[in-house]
XYZ file of C-alpha atoms in Angstrom:
309
model
C -201.192 -149.149 -49.700
C -202.252 -145.535 -50.140
C -204.053 -145.014 -53.448
C -203.595 -141.635 -55.160
C -204.657 -140.626 -58.673
C -204.785 -144.175 -60.079
C -204.212 -144.635 -63.798
C -205.882 -147.240 -65.922
C -203.408 -150.069 -66.689
C -203.742 -149.655 -70.465
C -202.258 -146.152 -70.169
C -198.877 -147.658 -69.294
C -197.021 -149.534 -72.021
C -193.978 -151.562 -71.025
C -193.003 -155.024 -72.182
C -196.353 -155.157 -73.953
C -198.346 -156.399 -70.939
C -200.563 -154.866 -68.275
C -199.048 -154.059 -64.864
C -199.454 -156.823 -62.263
C -200.481 -159.350 -64.898
C -198.974 -162.723 -63.928
C -196.928 -163.898 -66.893
C -196.191 -167.381 -65.604
C -196.455 -169.644 -62.590
C -195.902 -173.317 -61.975
C -194.081 -176.034 -60.068
C -190.883 -177.920 -60.819
C -189.057 -180.739 -59.061
C -185.312 -180.551 -59.553
C -183.264 -183.239 -57.884
C -184.137 -182.894 -54.160
C -185.770 -179.447 -54.504
C -189.432 -178.604 -55.056
C -189.588 -175.142 -56.636
C -192.826 -173.184 -56.895
C -192.745 -170.170 -59.208
C -195.518 -168.032 -57.725
C -195.479 -165.356 -60.387
C -193.440 -163.214 -62.737
C -195.084 -159.861 -63.309
C -194.596 -156.289 -64.408
C -194.625 -153.775 -61.563
C -195.775 -150.212 -62.335
C -197.272 -148.798 -59.105
C -199.111 -145.847 -60.674
C -201.183 -144.040 -58.069
C -199.589 -145.852 -55.129
C -197.523 -143.871 -52.630
C -196.335 -146.626 -50.342
C -196.430 -150.222 -49.245
C -196.141 -150.337 -45.412
C -193.784 -152.645 -43.485
C -194.578 -156.311 -44.040
C -192.982 -159.717 -44.546
C -193.896 -162.906 -46.381
C -193.014 -166.574 -46.672
C -191.659 -166.521 -50.225
C -188.633 -165.065 -52.005
C -189.142 -161.874 -53.968
C -186.779 -160.383 -56.546
C -187.417 -156.796 -57.631
C -185.614 -155.307 -60.638
C -186.029 -151.654 -61.684
C -185.838 -151.029 -65.438
C -186.995 -147.401 -65.569
C -187.386 -144.645 -62.972
C -186.720 -145.206 -59.281
C -188.351 -146.356 -56.036
C -187.388 -146.503 -52.381
C -187.140 -149.544 -50.161
C -186.419 -150.029 -46.474
C -185.219 -153.212 -44.801
C -186.242 -152.099 -41.316
C -184.244 -148.860 -41.302
C -184.011 -145.739 -43.486
C -185.301 -145.717 -47.070
C -182.820 -146.431 -49.841
C -183.159 -145.126 -53.405
C -183.185 -147.844 -56.055
C -182.597 -146.710 -59.637
C -182.851 -148.193 -63.108
C -180.470 -151.124 -63.552
C -180.528 -152.067 -59.867
C -182.258 -154.900 -58.031
C -182.772 -156.378 -54.587
C -183.825 -159.718 -53.128
C -186.160 -160.244 -50.185
C -185.886 -163.706 -48.588
C -188.711 -165.190 -46.491
C -189.229 -163.469 -43.144
C -187.354 -160.253 -43.972
C -189.233 -157.099 -43.003
C -189.389 -154.489 -45.751
C -191.389 -151.495 -46.965
C -191.562 -149.440 -50.170
C -192.398 -145.899 -51.230
C -193.208 -144.825 -54.781
C -193.733 -141.738 -56.914
C -197.503 -142.097 -57.512
C -197.545 -139.760 -60.529
C -194.251 -140.935 -62.006
C -193.994 -144.629 -61.120
C -190.973 -146.785 -61.756
C -191.235 -149.698 -64.163
C -189.826 -152.989 -63.016
C -190.205 -156.739 -62.831
C -191.132 -158.734 -59.743
C -190.402 -162.448 -59.418
C -191.726 -164.507 -56.480
C -190.912 -168.124 -55.679
C -190.707 -170.730 -52.906
C -188.235 -173.586 -52.403
C -188.920 -176.685 -50.306
C -187.071 -179.933 -49.885
C -188.560 -182.585 -52.129
C -189.948 -185.792 -50.683
C -187.622 -187.657 -53.031
C -183.979 -188.186 -52.114
C -181.345 -186.768 -54.393
C -179.482 -189.229 -56.578
C -176.241 -190.562 -55.144
C -173.047 -188.578 -55.767
C -174.932 -185.437 -56.794
C -174.981 -181.955 -55.314
C -178.131 -181.030 -53.386
C -180.217 -178.660 -55.509
C -182.235 -177.703 -52.444
C -179.125 -176.628 -50.561
C -177.885 -174.682 -53.576
C -181.113 -172.708 -53.831
C -181.641 -172.409 -50.090
C -178.448 -170.384 -49.605
C -180.593 -167.384 -50.515
C -182.524 -167.810 -47.251
C -179.603 -166.143 -45.445
C -179.320 -163.296 -47.968
C -178.598 -160.040 -46.147
C -180.447 -156.843 -47.082
C -178.855 -154.837 -49.859
C -179.124 -153.444 -53.369
C -177.115 -154.595 -56.381
C -176.129 -152.716 -59.495
C -176.690 -155.116 -62.387
C -173.248 -155.975 -63.693
C -174.255 -159.548 -64.352
C -176.837 -159.380 -67.150
C -179.713 -160.257 -64.811
C -181.993 -157.665 -66.415
C -181.488 -159.218 -69.833
C -182.254 -162.678 -68.437
C -185.510 -161.379 -66.946
C -186.450 -159.642 -70.206
C -185.860 -162.888 -72.107
C -188.030 -164.815 -69.631
C -190.757 -162.216 -69.997
C -190.745 -162.386 -73.775
C -190.734 -166.190 -73.769
C -193.594 -166.250 -71.268
C -195.638 -164.023 -73.580
C -195.112 -166.528 -76.393
C -195.197 -169.844 -74.543
C -196.931 -169.201 -71.203
C -195.862 -171.349 -68.261
C -194.106 -174.003 -70.324
C -191.479 -176.232 -68.724
C -188.795 -174.492 -70.783
C -189.767 -171.046 -69.483
C -190.052 -172.259 -65.896
C -186.573 -173.767 -66.195
C -185.369 -170.449 -67.540
C -186.717 -168.739 -64.419
C -184.938 -171.269 -62.202
C -181.741 -170.438 -64.087
C -182.259 -166.797 -63.081
C -182.538 -167.904 -59.457
C -179.390 -170.032 -59.740
C -177.527 -167.044 -61.173
C -178.404 -164.999 -58.073
C -176.965 -167.678 -55.778
C -173.616 -167.172 -57.471
C -173.436 -163.420 -56.816
C -170.874 -162.198 -54.318
C -172.296 -160.345 -51.295
C -169.400 -157.896 -51.553
C -170.816 -156.539 -54.812
C -173.853 -154.930 -53.205
C -173.590 -151.172 -52.817
C -175.423 -150.949 -49.519
C -175.823 -153.300 -46.562
C -178.427 -152.977 -43.853
C -177.645 -153.664 -40.211
C -178.138 -157.194 -38.961
C -181.833 -158.116 -39.033
C -181.447 -161.103 -36.736
C -181.416 -159.007 -33.575
C -183.888 -159.624 -30.790
C -185.647 -156.362 -31.602
C -186.020 -157.353 -35.253
C -187.452 -160.749 -34.266
C -190.100 -159.145 -32.056
C -190.910 -156.675 -34.818
C -191.382 -159.436 -37.399
C -193.685 -161.430 -35.137
C -195.691 -158.276 -34.422
C -196.122 -157.536 -38.138
C -197.203 -161.110 -38.850
C -199.730 -161.179 -36.021
C -201.189 -157.802 -36.963
C -201.556 -158.899 -40.593
C -203.218 -162.211 -39.731
C -207.025 -162.082 -39.836
C -207.852 -165.786 -39.553
C -209.242 -167.763 -36.621
C -206.302 -170.143 -36.491
C -202.893 -168.479 -36.430
C -200.481 -170.684 -38.356
C -197.599 -170.441 -35.914
C -195.592 -173.059 -37.780
C -195.840 -170.980 -40.956
C -194.655 -167.968 -38.970
C -191.711 -169.931 -37.588
C -190.806 -171.253 -41.052
C -190.748 -167.711 -42.452
C -188.178 -166.838 -39.771
C -186.134 -170.016 -40.444
C -186.746 -171.361 -36.940
C -188.567 -174.293 -35.444
C -191.770 -173.289 -33.735
C -190.483 -174.570 -30.388
C -187.385 -172.389 -30.611
C -189.398 -169.357 -31.716
C -191.962 -169.823 -28.924
C -189.261 -170.066 -26.245
C -187.306 -167.086 -27.586
C -190.426 -164.933 -27.959
C -191.564 -165.742 -24.406
C -188.112 -164.896 -23.059
C -187.938 -161.570 -24.927
C -191.513 -160.377 -24.487
C -192.689 -162.046 -21.303
C -195.780 -163.592 -22.902
C -196.626 -166.246 -25.451
C -197.280 -165.700 -29.152
C -200.891 -166.833 -28.738
C -201.386 -164.457 -25.795
C -200.122 -161.596 -27.941
C -202.414 -162.637 -30.797
C -205.402 -162.593 -28.455
C -204.395 -159.159 -27.169
C -204.179 -157.753 -30.696
C -207.630 -159.084 -31.497
C -209.084 -157.691 -28.286
C -207.598 -154.284 -29.105
C -209.235 -154.424 -32.538
C -212.551 -155.197 -30.882
C -212.258 -152.201 -28.554
C -212.171 -149.874 -31.538
C -215.161 -151.592 -33.137
C -217.131 -151.376 -29.883
C -216.365 -147.657 -29.618
C -216.715 -146.607 -33.216
C -219.458 -148.810 -34.683
C -222.912 -150.124 -33.857
C -222.082 -153.616 -35.087
C -223.541 -156.456 -32.994
C -221.090 -157.852 -30.464
C -221.357 -161.328 -31.968
C -220.336 -159.893 -35.340
C -217.385 -158.097 -33.750
C -216.227 -161.404 -32.263
C -216.401 -162.933 -35.751
C -214.617 -160.016 -37.477
C -211.738 -159.989 -35.021
C -211.221 -163.752 -35.274
C -212.103 -164.628 -31.684
C -213.997 -167.764 -32.734
C -217.214 -167.400 -30.701
C -219.208 -164.898 -28.677
C -218.812 -166.892 -25.454
C -215.026 -167.160 -25.831
C -214.764 -163.487 -26.771
C -216.841 -162.425 -23.755
C -214.773 -164.544 -21.332
C -211.491 -163.260 -22.720
C -212.723 -159.667 -22.727
C -213.855 -159.810 -19.105
C -210.613 -161.469 -18.033
C -208.583 -158.661 -19.590
C -210.766 -155.616 -18.946
C -212.894 -156.570 -15.939
C -216.204 -156.115 -17.761
C -218.157 -157.587 -20.636
C -218.045 -156.148 -24.171
C -221.601 -154.848 -23.689
C -220.677 -153.146 -20.419
C -217.681 -151.544 -22.123
C -219.853 -150.249 -24.970
C -222.531 -148.962 -22.548
C -219.903 -147.240 -20.422
C -218.514 -145.541 -23.499
C -221.968 -144.284 -24.448
C -222.436 -142.829 -20.993
C -219.159 -140.947 -21.314
C -219.879 -139.918 -24.889
C -216.886 -141.843 -26.222
C -218.646 -144.276 -28.511
C -220.270 -144.018 -31.911
C -223.883 -142.844 -31.759
């Protein structure tokens, strides 16, 4: 995010809580569904101009109560005004822009749904399947004709009084159930299909560029895209010509090139920062890709006056 003219949270009064203060979180098991409420919080992005393209492995509901913001689902930005909301399912690329000096005021709800280890009782409807229909939610913005804003306000007020009690968590799940019953035809704007080959490559690229750990959790990536890892690996190789792990290594090598040019950090530290596990592995991979060692690359840059002095 770009930070501009930040305000102190206590300068903004709305719902009687500080912005980005988690009001509740917790876990529930309902029939054959395991529901994790990650957080319910007030969103007032004072001082922030944008949130760049990204994706995540949870559901996120954003409701605007005052002001406006802009959101993109991989295409042009769309204005979202007071009394409107949108849902972001796992794996959907999105980005936001804000008015840093006149921020909108809204509520953000994040949650995850997994299949419970317990079987559902006989002759009952699958709660997991009911909630999981939102995984195929297509990008769009709704005008609130359903009383969703009032439901969220009630949850907020109850959370202030009772914290993450079972009753409040159940109330949040009721909000989620109410969204599953909305008709897709009621949205006022629909994005183009995000399941295209280009969109898949873009999502993988965003995930890999965001990941800073040694071990890339490829199964988590595949789950966020609602695919098995085997299917994702085959499709990615077919579309791009290389494997996901090869692309991850390339991204990390490219990060190291910039650090070699622009800093005096020890090469072993650069290997650690870029997530390439060890100096020996980093050096072998570097030489394989660039025909020289990291030290030779840095020395060559110094000779040409291209590196940090």
